[in-house]
mmCIF file of C-alpha atoms in Angstrom:
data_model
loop_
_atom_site.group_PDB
_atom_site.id
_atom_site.type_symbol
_atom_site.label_atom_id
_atom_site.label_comp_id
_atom_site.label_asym_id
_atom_site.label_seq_id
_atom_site.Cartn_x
_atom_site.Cartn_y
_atom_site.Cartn_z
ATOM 1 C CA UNK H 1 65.272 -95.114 -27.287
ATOM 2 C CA UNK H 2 64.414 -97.471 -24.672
ATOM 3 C CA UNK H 3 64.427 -100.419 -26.846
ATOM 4 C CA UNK H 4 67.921 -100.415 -27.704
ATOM 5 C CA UNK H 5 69.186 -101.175 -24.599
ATOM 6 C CA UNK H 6 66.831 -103.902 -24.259
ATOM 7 C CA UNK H 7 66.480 -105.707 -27.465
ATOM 8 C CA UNK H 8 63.846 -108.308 -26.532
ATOM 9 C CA UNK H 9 61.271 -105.617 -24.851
ATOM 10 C CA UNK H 10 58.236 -104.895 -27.008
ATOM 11 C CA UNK H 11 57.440 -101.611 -28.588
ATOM 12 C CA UNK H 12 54.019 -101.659 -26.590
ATOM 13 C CA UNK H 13 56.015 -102.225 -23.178
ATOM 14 C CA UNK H 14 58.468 -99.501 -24.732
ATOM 15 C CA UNK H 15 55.726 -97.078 -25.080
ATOM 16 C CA UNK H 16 54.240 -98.068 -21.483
ATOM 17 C CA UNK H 17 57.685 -97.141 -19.537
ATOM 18 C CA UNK H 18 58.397 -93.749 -21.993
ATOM 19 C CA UNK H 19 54.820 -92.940 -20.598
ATOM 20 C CA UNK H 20 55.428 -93.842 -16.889
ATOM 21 C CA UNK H 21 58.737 -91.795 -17.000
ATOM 22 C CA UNK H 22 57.168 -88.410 -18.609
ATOM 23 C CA UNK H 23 54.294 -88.537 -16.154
ATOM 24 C CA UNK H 24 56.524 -89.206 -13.134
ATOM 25 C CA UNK H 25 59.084 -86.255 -14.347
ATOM 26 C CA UNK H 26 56.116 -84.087 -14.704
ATOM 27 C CA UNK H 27 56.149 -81.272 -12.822
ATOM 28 C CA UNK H 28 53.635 -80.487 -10.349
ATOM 29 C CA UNK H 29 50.995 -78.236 -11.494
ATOM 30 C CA UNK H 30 51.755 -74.098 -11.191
ATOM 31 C CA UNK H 31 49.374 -73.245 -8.532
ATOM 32 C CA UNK H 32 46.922 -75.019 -6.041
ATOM 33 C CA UNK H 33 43.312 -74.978 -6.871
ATOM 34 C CA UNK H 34 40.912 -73.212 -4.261
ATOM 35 C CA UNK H 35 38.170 -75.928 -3.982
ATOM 36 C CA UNK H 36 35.886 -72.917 -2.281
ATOM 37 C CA UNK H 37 35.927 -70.752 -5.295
ATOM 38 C CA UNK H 38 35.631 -74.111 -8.187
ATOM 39 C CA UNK H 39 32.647 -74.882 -5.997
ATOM 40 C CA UNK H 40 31.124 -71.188 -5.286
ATOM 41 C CA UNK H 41 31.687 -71.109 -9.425
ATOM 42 C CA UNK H 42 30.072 -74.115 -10.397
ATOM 43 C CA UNK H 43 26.973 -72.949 -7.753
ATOM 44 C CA UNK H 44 26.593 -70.289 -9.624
ATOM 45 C CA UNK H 45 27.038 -71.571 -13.068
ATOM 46 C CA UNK H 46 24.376 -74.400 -12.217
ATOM 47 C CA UNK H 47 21.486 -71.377 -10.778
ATOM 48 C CA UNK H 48 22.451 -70.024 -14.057
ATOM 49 C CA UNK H 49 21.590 -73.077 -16.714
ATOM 50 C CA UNK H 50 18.899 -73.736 -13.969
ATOM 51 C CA UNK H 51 17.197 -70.873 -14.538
ATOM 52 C CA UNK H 52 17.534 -70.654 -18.194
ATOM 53 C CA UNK H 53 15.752 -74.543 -18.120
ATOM 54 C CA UNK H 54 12.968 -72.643 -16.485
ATOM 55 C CA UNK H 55 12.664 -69.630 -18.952
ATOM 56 C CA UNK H 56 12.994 -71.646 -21.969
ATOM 57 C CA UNK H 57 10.259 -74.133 -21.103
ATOM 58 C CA UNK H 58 8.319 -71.986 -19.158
ATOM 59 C CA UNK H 59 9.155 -73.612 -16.040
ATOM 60 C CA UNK H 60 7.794 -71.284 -12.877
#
């Protein structure tokens, strides 16, 4: 662990670097969102609830 070759580091500062190393050896994620369909699916999802509101309180 990282505190044996540093004796006088904290376990808190420790934990901090552990952390910064697994998120910079991450790897990128598997496949690049399309921002057109998120947003044409969220569009839709929202008319959806929206017009649910309206049925269940009678909304016209």
């Amino acid at each position: 662990m990282v505190m044996a070759a540093n004796p006088t580091m904290t376990l808190d500062r420790a934990v901090i670097e552990q952390s910064r190393r697994t998120y910079r050896d991450a790897p990128p994620a598997a496949a690049p969102v399309d921002k057109a369909r998120v947003l044409a699916h969220l569009q839709t999802q929202l008319a959806l609830l929206e017009a649910s509101r309206e049925v269940a309180h009678g909304d016209a």
